[in-house]
Short mmCIF file of C-alpha atoms in Angstrom, two decimals:
data_model
loop_
_atom_site.label_atom_id
_atom_site.label_comp_id
_atom_site.label_asym_id
_atom_site.label_seq_id
_atom_site.Cartn_x
_atom_site.Cartn_y
_atom_site.Cartn_z
CA MET A 1 -39.64 9.68 -9.63
CA THR A 2 -38.16 7.57 -6.54
CA ARG A 3 -35.05 8.92 -4.76
CA VAL A 4 -32.72 6.01 -4.21
CA ALA A 5 -29.38 5.33 -3.04
CA ALA A 6 -27.24 2.07 -3.98
CA VAL A 7 -23.62 1.18 -2.66
CA ASP A 8 -21.81 -1.69 -4.35
CA CYS A 9 -18.86 -2.95 -2.67
CA GLY A 10 -16.33 -5.00 -4.18
CA THR A 11 -12.80 -6.42 -4.02
CA ASN A 12 -11.11 -3.44 -5.22
CA SER A 13 -13.36 -0.49 -5.15
CA ILE A 14 -16.58 0.77 -3.07
CA ARG A 15 -19.16 3.11 -5.19
CA LEU A 16 -22.07 4.90 -4.73
CA LEU A 17 -24.98 6.03 -6.46
CA VAL A 18 -27.92 8.35 -5.58
CA ALA A 19 -30.62 8.95 -8.39
CA ASP A 20 -34.20 9.77 -9.40
CA ALA A 21 -35.67 6.45 -10.80
CA ALA A 22 -38.85 6.75 -12.56
CA PRO A 23 -39.45 2.40 -13.13
CA ALA A 24 -42.59 3.57 -15.51
CA THR A 25 -40.04 5.10 -18.37
CA GLY A 26 -36.99 3.34 -17.53
CA GLU A 27 -35.01 6.55 -16.64
CA LEU A 28 -32.73 6.73 -14.01
CA VAL A 29 -31.08 10.31 -13.32
CA ASP A 30 -27.83 10.43 -11.50
CA LEU A 31 -27.44 12.74 -8.83
CA ASP A 32 -24.14 11.62 -7.65
CA ARG A 33 -22.08 8.69 -8.64
CA ARG A 34 -18.65 8.19 -7.20
CA MET A 35 -15.68 5.73 -6.44
CA THR A 36 -13.22 5.11 -3.83
CA ILE A 37 -10.51 2.30 -3.90
CA VAL A 38 -10.78 0.62 -1.17
CA ARG A 39 -9.17 -2.76 -1.84
CA LEU A 40 -11.20 -4.50 0.81
CA GLY A 41 -10.00 -7.90 -0.95
CA GLN A 42 -6.18 -7.11 -0.01
CA GLY A 43 -4.86 -10.44 0.74
CA VAL A 44 -8.47 -12.23 0.95
CA ASP A 45 -7.35 -14.83 -1.55
CA ARG A 46 -4.07 -15.57 0.73
CA THR A 47 -5.49 -15.70 4.29
CA GLY A 48 -9.34 -16.08 3.84
CA ARG A 49 -9.84 -12.82 6.06
CA LEU A 50 -10.79 -9.02 5.55
CA ALA A 51 -7.38 -7.04 6.78
CA PRO A 52 -8.03 -4.59 9.70
CA GLU A 53 -6.46 -2.12 7.51
CA ALA A 54 -8.86 -2.63 4.05
CA LEU A 55 -11.95 -2.78 6.76
CA GLN A 56 -10.51 0.95 8.19
CA ARG A 57 -10.29 2.23 4.57
CA THR A 58 -13.85 0.61 3.66
CA PHE A 59 -15.88 1.93 6.76
CA ALA A 60 -13.84 5.38 5.94
CA ALA A 61 -15.59 5.25 2.66
CA CYS A 62 -18.72 4.53 4.41
CA ARG A 63 -19.04 7.46 6.32
CA GLU A 64 -18.54 9.99 3.80
CA TYR A 65 -20.90 8.21 1.43
CA ALA A 66 -23.35 8.52 4.42
CA ALA A 67 -23.23 11.99 4.67
CA ILE A 68 -23.82 12.21 0.87
CA ILE A 69 -27.04 10.10 1.01
CA LYS A 70 -28.58 12.38 3.79
CA GLU A 71 -27.67 15.23 1.84
CA HIS A 72 -29.69 14.24 -1.18
CA GLY A 73 -32.30 12.62 1.22
CA ALA A 74 -32.52 9.36 -0.82
CA GLU A 75 -35.69 7.78 0.35
CA ARG A 76 -34.19 4.23 -0.15
CA LEU A 77 -30.65 2.69 0.19
CA ARG A 78 -29.53 -0.85 -0.71
CA PHE A 79 -25.69 -1.88 0.09
CA VAL A 80 -24.92 -4.95 -2.11
CA ALA A 81 -21.52 -6.66 -1.13
CA THR A 82 -19.72 -8.92 -3.72
CA SER A 83 -16.50 -11.16 -3.89
CA ALA A 84 -14.20 -10.56 -1.18
CA SER A 85 -17.01 -10.26 1.81
CA ARG A 86 -18.29 -13.76 0.41
CA ASP A 87 -15.01 -15.21 0.83
CA ALA A 88 -13.74 -13.51 4.48
CA GLU A 89 -13.80 -15.81 7.48
CA ASN A 90 -14.61 -12.48 9.81
CA ARG A 91 -17.42 -11.18 7.53
CA ASP A 92 -19.75 -10.17 9.98
CA GLU A 93 -16.79 -7.54 11.40
CA PHE A 94 -17.83 -6.17 7.67
CA VAL A 95 -21.30 -6.21 8.59
CA ARG A 96 -21.23 -5.09 11.83
CA GLY A 97 -19.45 -1.77 10.64
CA VAL A 98 -21.74 -1.01 7.49
CA LEU A 99 -24.95 -1.41 9.63
CA ASP A 100 -23.83 1.23 12.30
CA ILE A 101 -22.55 3.65 9.59
CA LEU A 102 -25.29 3.29 7.12
CA GLY A 103 -28.06 1.55 9.40
CA VAL A 104 -28.17 -0.81 6.62
CA GLU A 105 -26.90 -4.46 6.56
CA PRO A 106 -24.62 -5.22 3.52
CA GLU A 107 -26.49 -7.92 1.54
CA VAL A 108 -23.57 -10.57 0.68
CA ILE A 109 -24.85 -11.72 -2.51
CA SER A 110 -24.30 -14.55 -4.29
CA GLY A 111 -22.34 -14.72 -8.17
CA ASP A 112 -25.82 -15.13 -10.05
CA GLN A 113 -27.48 -12.02 -8.33
CA GLU A 114 -24.28 -10.26 -8.72
CA ALA A 115 -24.63 -11.17 -12.43
CA GLU A 116 -28.49 -10.26 -13.00
CA PHE A 117 -27.93 -6.76 -11.30
CA SER A 118 -24.92 -6.25 -13.92
CA PHE A 119 -27.10 -7.33 -16.74
CA THR A 120 -30.28 -5.10 -15.77
CA GLY A 121 -27.62 -1.74 -15.26
CA ALA A 122 -26.05 -2.57 -18.02
CA THR A 123 -28.58 -3.56 -21.06
CA LYS A 124 -31.46 -1.82 -19.96
CA GLU A 125 -30.59 1.68 -22.05
CA LEU A 126 -29.61 -0.87 -24.99
CA ALA A 127 -32.93 -2.46 -24.95
CA GLY A 128 -34.53 0.06 -26.57
CA GLY A 129 -32.62 0.41 -29.24
CA ASP A 130 -31.99 -2.15 -32.22
CA HIS A 131 -28.29 -1.11 -33.52
CA LEU A 132 -26.71 -3.52 -31.32
CA PRO A 133 -27.58 -7.20 -32.33
CA LYS A 134 -28.89 -10.05 -29.40
CA PRO A 135 -28.11 -11.68 -27.16
CA TYR A 136 -25.35 -9.54 -25.00
CA LEU A 137 -22.81 -11.01 -23.37
CA VAL A 138 -22.20 -8.66 -20.53
CA VAL A 139 -18.72 -9.43 -18.67
CA ASP A 140 -18.51 -7.27 -15.25
CA ILE A 141 -14.43 -7.97 -14.43
CA GLY A 142 -14.05 -7.14 -10.89
CA GLY A 143 -11.32 -7.65 -8.22
CA GLY A 144 -12.37 -10.76 -7.13
CA SER A 145 -14.43 -12.17 -9.72
CA THR A 146 -15.91 -12.26 -12.99
CA GLU A 147 -19.71 -12.31 -14.14
CA PHE A 148 -20.72 -13.71 -17.27
CA VAL A 149 -24.20 -12.96 -18.32
CA VAL A 150 -26.02 -13.90 -21.84
CA GLY A 151 -29.40 -12.89 -22.75
CA GLU A 152 -31.62 -10.66 -25.19
CA ASP A 153 -34.24 -8.84 -22.65
CA ARG A 154 -33.84 -10.66 -19.65
CA VAL A 155 -31.16 -12.99 -18.14
CA ARG A 156 -30.53 -16.35 -19.84
CA ALA A 157 -27.63 -17.88 -18.26
CA ALA A 158 -24.83 -16.72 -15.96
CA ARG A 159 -21.73 -17.76 -14.07
CA SER A 160 -19.60 -16.32 -11.86
CA VAL A 161 -15.83 -17.14 -12.11
CA ASP A 162 -12.95 -16.15 -9.41
CA ILE A 163 -10.89 -14.30 -12.14
CA GLY A 164 -10.88 -10.83 -10.62
CA CYS A 165 -7.85 -8.25 -11.44
CA VAL A 166 -6.68 -7.85 -7.80
CA ARG A 167 -7.15 -11.79 -7.17
CA MET A 168 -5.24 -12.95 -10.68
CA THR A 169 -2.54 -10.06 -9.77
CA GLU A 170 -1.94 -11.02 -5.96
CA ARG A 171 -2.05 -15.22 -7.31
CA HIS A 172 0.17 -14.82 -10.27
CA LEU A 173 2.06 -11.34 -10.38
CA VAL A 174 3.42 -11.01 -6.50
CA ARG A 175 6.66 -12.04 -5.32
CA ASP A 176 7.97 -11.22 -1.83
CA GLY A 177 5.26 -8.86 -1.16
CA VAL A 178 5.58 -7.06 -4.42
CA VAL A 179 3.99 -6.73 -7.38
CA SER A 180 6.49 -7.70 -10.84
CA ASP A 181 7.73 -4.99 -12.95
CA PRO A 182 7.00 -5.90 -15.26
CA PRO A 183 6.01 -10.15 -14.98
CA SER A 184 8.14 -12.56 -16.42
CA LYS A 185 7.04 -14.71 -19.24
CA GLU A 186 6.14 -17.84 -16.73
CA GLN A 187 3.93 -15.49 -14.53
CA ILE A 188 1.85 -14.16 -17.58
CA ALA A 189 1.67 -18.30 -18.81
CA ALA A 190 0.74 -18.98 -15.42
CA MET A 191 -2.03 -16.18 -15.03
CA ARG A 192 -3.25 -16.66 -18.48
CA ALA A 193 -4.06 -20.66 -17.73
CA ASP A 194 -5.73 -19.57 -14.58
CA ILE A 195 -8.13 -17.56 -17.03
CA GLU A 196 -8.70 -19.88 -19.75
CA ALA A 197 -9.32 -22.86 -16.89
CA ALA A 198 -12.02 -20.53 -15.66
CA LEU A 199 -13.81 -19.65 -18.82
CA ASP A 200 -14.03 -23.35 -19.55
CA LEU A 201 -15.81 -23.17 -16.38
CA ALA A 202 -18.00 -20.25 -17.39
CA GLU A 203 -18.80 -21.90 -20.80
CA GLU A 204 -20.01 -25.19 -19.02
CA THR A 205 -23.37 -22.87 -17.66
CA VAL A 206 -23.00 -19.98 -20.07
CA PRO A 207 -23.23 -20.17 -24.10
CA LEU A 208 -20.23 -17.46 -24.31
CA ARG A 209 -19.80 -17.87 -28.48
CA GLU A 210 -23.41 -17.68 -29.00
CA ALA A 211 -23.12 -13.57 -28.02
CA ARG A 212 -23.70 -11.15 -31.14
CA THR A 213 -22.53 -8.16 -28.91
CA LEU A 214 -20.18 -8.14 -25.94
CA VAL A 215 -20.76 -5.37 -23.11
CA GLY A 216 -17.88 -4.68 -21.04
CA LEU A 217 -18.22 -3.71 -17.12
CA ALA A 218 -16.11 -2.10 -14.47
CA GLY A 219 -12.70 -0.27 -14.05
CA SER A 220 -10.51 -2.98 -15.91
CA VAL A 221 -12.85 -2.35 -19.18
CA THR A 222 -13.12 1.62 -18.91
CA THR A 223 -9.70 1.63 -18.44
CA VAL A 224 -8.51 0.19 -21.50
CA SER A 225 -11.42 2.41 -23.24
CA ALA A 226 -9.88 5.70 -21.75
CA ILE A 227 -6.12 4.68 -22.79
CA ALA A 228 -7.57 3.26 -26.12
CA GLN A 229 -8.91 6.62 -26.58
CA GLU A 230 -5.71 8.68 -25.10
CA LEU A 231 -8.04 10.51 -22.98
CA PRO A 232 -6.36 13.42 -21.25
CA GLU A 233 -8.35 12.45 -18.38
CA TYR A 234 -11.21 9.79 -16.75
CA ASP A 235 -13.84 10.93 -18.85
CA SER A 236 -17.22 8.98 -18.21
CA ALA A 237 -18.99 10.47 -20.66
CA ALA A 238 -16.24 9.72 -23.21
CA ILE A 239 -15.98 5.64 -22.15
CA HIS A 240 -19.84 5.38 -21.56
CA HIS A 241 -20.89 3.25 -24.81
CA SER A 242 -17.29 3.35 -26.75
CA ARG A 243 -16.45 0.42 -28.81
CA VAL A 244 -12.95 -0.99 -28.54
CA SER A 245 -11.54 -3.12 -31.38
CA HIS A 246 -10.28 -6.44 -30.81
CA GLU A 247 -7.23 -5.52 -32.29
CA ARG A 248 -6.49 -2.12 -30.04
CA VAL A 249 -7.58 -4.45 -26.40
CA ARG A 250 -4.75 -6.77 -27.88
CA GLU A 251 -2.20 -3.80 -28.09
CA ILE A 252 -2.86 -1.98 -24.80
CA THR A 253 -2.85 -5.48 -22.89
CA GLU A 254 0.72 -6.65 -24.13
CA TRP A 255 1.80 -2.91 -23.54
CA LEU A 256 0.46 -3.28 -19.87
CA LEU A 257 2.08 -6.17 -19.51
CA ARG A 258 5.57 -5.17 -20.40
CA SER A 259 5.43 -2.06 -18.92
CA THR A 260 6.25 -0.55 -15.35
CA HIS A 261 4.65 0.84 -12.51
CA ALA A 262 5.91 4.34 -13.44
CA GLU A 263 4.97 3.92 -16.96
CA ARG A 264 1.40 2.58 -16.22
CA ALA A 265 1.17 5.48 -13.32
CA ALA A 266 1.90 8.00 -15.89
CA VAL A 267 -1.43 7.35 -18.27
CA PRO A 268 -3.80 10.42 -17.66
CA SER A 269 -6.64 8.07 -16.90
CA MET A 270 -5.42 5.96 -14.98
CA HIS A 271 -6.83 5.83 -11.19
CA PRO A 272 -3.74 5.11 -8.77
CA GLY A 273 -5.46 2.32 -7.33
CA ARG A 274 -5.68 0.64 -10.50
CA VAL A 275 -2.09 0.70 -11.36
CA ASP A 276 -0.88 -2.66 -10.27
CA VAL A 277 -4.06 -4.85 -11.22
CA ILE A 278 -4.58 -3.38 -14.38
CA ALA A 279 -2.73 -5.57 -16.76
CA ALA A 280 -4.47 -8.58 -15.18
CA GLY A 281 -7.48 -6.99 -16.05
CA ALA A 282 -6.92 -6.28 -19.40
CA LEU A 283 -5.70 -9.72 -19.89
CA VAL A 284 -8.96 -11.11 -18.71
CA LEU A 285 -10.90 -8.77 -21.11
CA LEU A 286 -8.43 -10.18 -23.99
CA SER A 287 -8.52 -13.80 -23.25
CA ILE A 288 -12.76 -13.19 -22.91
CA MET A 289 -12.20 -11.30 -26.68
CA GLU A 290 -10.29 -14.50 -27.79
CA ARG A 291 -12.61 -17.12 -26.48
CA THR A 292 -16.40 -15.50 -27.70
CA GLY A 293 -14.38 -14.44 -30.99
CA ALA A 294 -15.65 -10.67 -30.39
CA GLU A 295 -14.17 -8.12 -32.88
CA GLU A 296 -15.10 -5.37 -30.53
CA VAL A 297 -16.29 -4.95 -26.82
CA VAL A 298 -19.20 -2.21 -26.17
CA VAL A 299 -17.78 -0.30 -22.92
CA SER A 300 -20.60 0.78 -20.46
CA GLU A 301 -20.43 3.15 -16.94
CA HIS A 302 -23.79 1.55 -16.31
CA ASP A 303 -23.49 -1.56 -14.38
CA ILE A 304 -23.99 -3.44 -11.26
CA LEU A 305 -24.67 -0.28 -9.54
CA ASP A 306 -27.42 0.73 -11.54
CA GLY A 307 -28.81 -2.38 -11.57
CA ILE A 308 -28.98 -2.13 -7.84
CA ALA A 309 -30.62 1.48 -7.99
CA TRP A 310 -33.28 -0.20 -10.38
CA SER A 311 -33.84 -3.14 -7.75
CA VAL A 312 -34.62 -0.44 -5.11
CA ALA A 313 -36.71 1.78 -7.23
#
């Protein structure tokens, strides 16, 4: 086995996986997997720049991760940065900071590369069984963008579009610097129209309706699963490979869109950093299910982070 470390720095969160990987058998054994909400993409859609306070939060998390990587003695490290750092004018400042702390330069990958990693991470385990029909449609609903990937054993088509939960919240649900609590019908309608237009773009490249199994990744999807199961706390084991019906996703989304900040924060499985953006993320998921006709979503805790780990193993 090879001991590897993978860091995925997205628009809303930064995540670390340290694992022992055996490419010959397809086994990936977690040693440490963690996530920190840093909101790197704070204001990027509006200003085009990474905010100083967002950079400081991200660098603080990097210092914590550096100590964990050293403690476990990982032989190889790969740091991948996604949507927010692709879009920012001052991304060089971000690159220098990560290099100083972790000793590797963050790879600001394309949406297509992001999709490849997500597909590998999400489906490597599923490929051994025949209980889920192919092709898979893997959807990774991030903070700044959502990746769509269709494939059987490998990627057939992929597209990244700008409808992440943070971007949709900041674009449609913020008034005078504050998230609407709850949003108006007009705000929801505008957000829905934006999502539908992005799905039209995705469908130009990816045959969304051909998929037989919908696999959903990232915090918005896993949180919807946790709410659906009424978990007393966030439980990765209970969430991984759970299934949530279209009807249940619709019920949860409608509740999230009419709930207050306090009501969402009171959900025991809700991470504090997701309280203001979960409604937008859930609406993206619901819209995808409506577009594809999926009766359920298979929820995976294994995603782009696992794909990055396999790429270094």
